[in-house]
Structures are given as structure tokens and as C-alpha cells.
CSV table of C-alpha atoms in Angstrom, one decimal:
chain,number,residue,atom,x,y,z
A,1,MET,CA,-31.0,-14.4,-11.6
A,2,LEU,CA,-30.5,-10.9,-12.8
A,3,ALA,CA,-26.7,-11.3,-12.6
A,4,ILE,CA,-26.9,-14.6,-14.6
A,5,GLY,CA,-29.0,-12.8,-17.2
A,6,LEU,CA,-26.4,-9.9,-17.5
A,7,LEU,CA,-23.6,-12.4,-17.9
A,8,ARG,CA,-25.4,-14.1,-20.8
A,9,THR,CA,-26.6,-11.0,-22.6
A,10,ILE,CA,-23.8,-8.5,-22.1
A,11,PRO,CA,-20.3,-9.8,-23.1
A,12,PHE,CA,-18.5,-6.9,-21.3
A,13,VAL,CA,-20.0,-8.0,-18.0
A,14,ARG,CA,-18.5,-11.5,-18.5
A,15,PHE,CA,-15.1,-10.1,-19.3
A,16,ALA,CA,-15.1,-7.7,-16.3
A,17,PHE,CA,-16.2,-10.5,-14.0
A,18,ALA,CA,-13.4,-12.8,-15.2
A,19,LEU,CA,-10.8,-10.0,-14.7
A,20,GLY,CA,-12.2,-9.0,-11.3
A,21,PHE,CA,-12.4,-12.6,-10.1
A,22,GLY,CA,-8.7,-13.1,-11.0
A,23,ILE,CA,-7.8,-10.1,-9.0
A,24,PHE,CA,-9.9,-11.3,-6.1
A,25,VAL,CA,-8.4,-14.8,-6.1
A,26,ALA,CA,-4.8,-13.5,-6.2
A,27,SER,CA,-5.3,-11.7,-2.9
A,28,PHE,CA,-5.7,-14.9,-0.9
A,29,PRO,CA,-2.3,-16.8,-1.2
A,30,ASP,CA,0.5,-15.4,0.9
A,31,GLN,CA,2.9,-15.0,-2.0
A,32,ILE,CA,2.5,-16.0,-5.7
A,33,SER,CA,5.4,-16.0,-8.1
A,34,VAL,CA,4.6,-14.2,-11.4
A,35,HIS,CA,6.6,-16.8,-13.3
A,36,TYR,CA,4.2,-19.5,-12.3
A,37,LEU,CA,1.3,-17.4,-13.6
A,38,LEU,CA,3.0,-16.4,-16.9
A,39,ILE,CA,3.6,-19.9,-18.1
A,40,PRO,CA,-0.1,-20.9,-18.1
A,41,LEU,CA,-1.0,-17.5,-19.6
A,42,LEU,CA,1.5,-18.0,-22.5
A,43,ILE,CA,0.1,-21.5,-23.1
A,44,ASN,CA,-3.4,-20.2,-23.2
A,45,VAL,CA,-2.4,-17.4,-25.7
A,46,LEU,CA,-0.8,-20.0,-27.9
A,47,PHE,CA,-4.0,-22.1,-28.0
A,48,LEU,CA,-6.0,-19.0,-28.7
A,49,PHE,CA,-3.8,-18.2,-31.7
A,50,LEU,CA,-4.1,-21.8,-33.0
A,51,ILE,CA,-7.8,-21.8,-32.8
A,52,VAL,CA,-8.3,-18.4,-34.4
A,53,PHE,CA,-5.7,-18.7,-37.2
A,54,VAL,CA,-5.6,-22.4,-38.1
A,55,PRO,CA,-8.0,-22.9,-41.0
A,56,GLY,CA,-11.0,-25.0,-40.3
A,57,ILE,CA,-11.1,-24.7,-36.5
A,58,TYR,CA,-12.6,-21.3,-35.7
A,59,GLN,CA,-14.7,-21.3,-38.9
A,60,LYS,CA,-16.8,-24.2,-37.5
A,61,HIS,CA,-19.6,-22.7,-35.4
A,62,ARG,CA,-19.5,-25.6,-32.9
A,63,ASN,CA,-15.9,-24.8,-32.0
A,64,ARG,CA,-16.3,-21.1,-31.3
A,65,TRP,CA,-17.2,-21.7,-27.6
A,66,ILE,CA,-13.7,-23.0,-27.1
A,67,CYS,CA,-12.3,-19.6,-28.1
A,68,GLY,CA,-14.7,-17.9,-25.7
A,69,VAL,CA,-13.7,-20.1,-22.8
A,70,LEU,CA,-10.0,-19.6,-23.5
A,71,PHE,CA,-10.5,-15.8,-23.7
A,72,ILE,CA,-12.3,-15.8,-20.4
A,73,LEU,CA,-9.5,-17.8,-18.9
A,74,PHE,CA,-7.0,-15.3,-20.4
A,75,LEU,CA,-8.8,-12.4,-18.6
A,76,PHE,CA,-8.8,-14.4,-15.3
A,77,GLN,CA,-5.1,-15.1,-15.6
A,78,SER,CA,-4.4,-11.5,-16.5
A,79,GLY,CA,-6.3,-10.3,-13.4
A,80,MET,CA,-4.2,-12.6,-11.2
A,81,ILE,CA,-1.0,-11.2,-12.7
A,82,LEU,CA,-2.0,-7.6,-12.4
A,83,ALA,CA,-2.9,-8.2,-8.7
A,84,THR,CA,0.3,-10.0,-8.0
A,85,PHE,CA,2.4,-7.1,-9.3
A,86,ASN,CA,0.7,-4.9,-6.6
A,87,ILE,CA,0.9,-7.4,-3.7
A,88,PRO,CA,3.9,-6.7,-1.4
A,89,THR,CA,6.5,-9.3,-0.5
A,90,ARG,CA,5.5,-11.6,2.3
A,91,ILE,CA,8.3,-11.3,4.9
A,92,GLY,CA,8.8,-14.1,7.3
A,93,GLY,CA,10.8,-13.8,10.5
A,94,VAL,CA,12.7,-10.8,12.0
A,95,TYR,CA,15.5,-8.9,10.3
A,96,PRO,CA,17.9,-6.3,11.7
A,97,VAL,CA,18.0,-3.5,9.1
A,98,GLU,CA,19.5,-0.1,8.6
A,99,ALA,CA,17.6,1.7,5.9
A,100,THR,CA,16.5,4.9,4.2
A,101,GLY,CA,13.0,5.4,3.0
A,102,ARG,CA,10.5,7.9,1.7
A,103,VAL,CA,7.6,8.8,4.0
A,104,ILE,CA,4.2,8.4,2.3
A,105,GLU,CA,1.9,8.6,5.3
A,106,THR,CA,2.2,9.8,8.9
A,107,ASP,CA,0.1,9.5,12.1
A,108,ILE,CA,0.3,9.6,15.9
A,109,THR,CA,-0.9,6.5,17.7
A,110,HIS,CA,-3.2,6.6,20.7
A,111,SER,CA,-0.2,5.9,23.0
A,112,GLY,CA,1.7,9.0,21.5
A,113,TYR,CA,4.1,7.1,19.3
A,114,TYR,CA,4.8,8.3,15.7
A,115,ARG,CA,3.6,5.9,13.0
A,116,PHE,CA,5.2,6.3,9.5
A,117,GLU,CA,4.4,4.4,6.4
A,118,ILE,CA,7.5,4.4,4.2
A,119,VAL,CA,8.7,3.1,0.8
A,120,PRO,CA,12.2,1.5,1.5
A,121,LEU,CA,14.9,3.0,-0.7
A,122,GLU,CA,18.3,1.7,0.4
A,123,VAL,CA,18.5,-1.2,2.9
A,124,ALA,CA,21.5,-2.8,4.6
A,125,SER,CA,20.9,-6.1,6.4
A,126,ASN,CA,23.1,-9.0,7.5
A,127,ASP,CA,20.4,-11.4,6.4
A,128,SER,CA,19.0,-12.2,2.9
A,129,LEU,CA,16.0,-9.8,3.2
A,130,VAL,CA,14.0,-9.8,-0.1
A,131,ILE,CA,12.4,-6.4,-1.0
A,132,GLY,CA,9.9,-6.0,-3.7
A,133,SER,CA,9.3,-2.9,-5.8
A,134,ARG,CA,5.8,-2.5,-4.3
A,135,ASP,CA,6.8,-3.0,-0.7
A,136,ARG,CA,5.9,-0.5,2.1
A,137,TRP,CA,6.9,-0.7,5.7
A,138,GLN,CA,5.3,0.6,8.8
A,139,ILE,CA,7.7,1.9,11.4
A,140,ILE,CA,6.7,3.0,14.9
A,141,VAL,CA,9.1,5.7,16.2
A,142,GLU,CA,9.6,6.4,19.9
A,143,PRO,CA,8.4,10.0,20.6
A,144,ASP,CA,10.6,12.8,21.8
A,145,ASP,CA,9.7,15.5,24.4
A,146,SER,CA,7.5,17.4,21.9
A,147,MET,CA,5.3,14.4,21.5
A,148,LEU,CA,2.6,16.1,19.3
A,149,ILE,CA,4.9,17.4,16.7
A,150,LEU,CA,5.8,14.8,14.0
A,151,PRO,CA,9.5,14.8,13.1
A,152,ALA,CA,8.9,14.0,9.5
A,153,SER,CA,6.1,14.6,6.9
A,154,ALA,CA,5.0,12.9,3.7
A,155,GLY,CA,7.7,13.2,1.0
A,156,ASN,CA,10.7,13.3,3.4
A,157,VAL,CA,13.5,10.9,3.1
A,158,VAL,CA,14.4,9.4,6.5
A,159,GLY,CA,17.0,7.0,7.9
A,160,PHE,CA,16.5,4.5,10.7
A,161,LYS,CA,17.6,1.3,12.3
A,162,THR,CA,15.1,-1.3,13.4
A,163,MET,CA,14.3,-5.0,13.8
A,164,LEU,CA,11.9,-5.5,10.9
A,165,HIS,CA,9.2,-8.0,11.7
A,166,GLY,CA,7.2,-9.9,9.1
A,167,HIS,CA,3.5,-10.7,9.5
A,168,SER,CA,3.1,-14.2,10.9
A,169,SER,CA,-0.3,-15.7,11.3
A,170,PRO,CA,-1.8,-15.9,14.8
A,171,SER,CA,-1.5,-19.2,16.7
A,172,ASN,CA,-5.3,-19.2,17.4
A,173,PRO,CA,-7.0,-19.8,14.0
A,174,LEU,CA,-10.1,-17.9,15.3
A,175,ALA,CA,-8.2,-14.8,16.2
A,176,PHE,CA,-8.1,-11.7,13.9
A,177,ASP,CA,-5.1,-12.0,11.6
A,178,TYR,CA,-3.6,-8.5,11.9
A,179,GLY,CA,-0.6,-9.5,9.8
A,180,LYS,CA,-2.7,-10.6,6.9
A,181,TYR,CA,-4.7,-7.4,7.2
A,182,LEU,CA,-1.6,-5.2,7.0
A,183,HIS,CA,-0.3,-7.3,4.0
A,184,ARG,CA,-3.6,-6.7,2.1
A,185,GLN,CA,-3.1,-3.0,2.9
A,186,GLY,CA,0.2,-3.2,1.1
A,187,ILE,CA,2.5,-3.2,4.2
A,188,SER,CA,5.1,-6.0,4.1
A,189,GLY,CA,6.9,-5.4,7.4
A,190,THR,CA,6.7,-3.5,10.7
A,191,GLY,CA,9.5,-2.2,13.0
A,192,PHE,CA,9.9,-0.3,16.2
A,193,VAL,CA,12.5,2.5,16.0
A,194,LYS,CA,14.1,4.3,19.0
A,195,ASN,CA,14.1,8.0,18.9
A,196,ASP,CA,17.9,8.2,18.5
A,197,ASP,CA,17.9,5.8,15.6
A,198,PHE,CA,15.5,7.9,13.4
A,199,LYS,CA,16.8,10.9,11.3
A,200,VAL,CA,15.3,13.1,8.6
A,201,LEU,CA,17.8,13.1,5.8
A,202,LYS,CA,16.0,15.2,3.2
A,203,LYS,CA,12.9,17.4,3.3
């Protein structure tokens, strides 16, 4: 009841809720094309201009609710578009790649392997691998003899070869969807890299 009261009495709460709900909804589909979201947004903006600037429509008090509804819808659509720009590409299948990337996060797994989160820079692949500007990859590198010393740190540019795996959904619908979890964390693909196939190109 308190939330409903706030929505009615404070316009800013309504606007923030519409924007936030759009961001929330956009996180559920696997991949949304921005083009499909821009067309309804432009149509909505056109109607808003018509209602506000055409004489005799907005001036009538009984028509002003239409403008409010369209503006709320505009904020909802804007939230979806903002979220879509930050959602990584959904990679399906497995791709052999030879790439360079900038390390943004490092870690050592419980089994002693190196885990790097990288932003791909240059990618060579025999397949039509689509890479988005917001994509990040997780690569697991085979350790060398000095297992506890990471060969690269955040900011380094590295080169590697791997079979890049997309995040497919589990066959059991009740199982934890680790691929979707990684995708929501901004990681679009994962690959295992042999120690000889990993090099630090620039520190």
C-alpha cells in the first residue's frame, strides 16, 4: 500500500519505476536487437509530439492522461534500450579462435588453473563469430610449474588460442543455468587455453 501511495503522490517514483522495470525486463531474453526496440520508441515519441503540440488535444484536461501513459512507456522503452547496450552477445556453439585481449580481472581457481576475464581486441576465426562492443570472455589457462604466480595482470594485453564455448542452457530445466548466470555477469563466452598457447604481449 505504501508503494502504491508513493507511485500516486510522487511523480519521480513513477518515472524511476518505469525506467528500472524496463532495465529488469531486458535482462531476461537471450538476445534483443536494439533495432526492434528503437522502432516502437520512435513511434511513441511521434505520438507524444502530436499530443503535446497539436492544438486542441493536450489542452483538454481529459486527454492529458494519454500523454502521461506515453511518457511512462517512453521511459520503460528507454530502460530496455539502455540495458540492451550493456548486455553481451549471446554466443551459441563452439568456435576455434586466435585472439588478443585486454585482461580486466584475474584469479586462480581451486584446482590451480588461471582464470582471466578479458575484453577481446582482435579475433581471427574460421567461423562467423559475432563479437559485440560490450563482450567479455572468460579464459581458463593451464598452469605452469610456478602455479601460484599469475602470468598476467589486469591491464595486460595477451594473445591466446582456444575453442570458445557459448553458454547453452542445461538439458535439465531444474538445474542451475550457469551459462545464463555468466551471461548476466557480462561474460559471453568461455575457453580453455593450453599453457603454450597463452602469451603476454604487452604489460
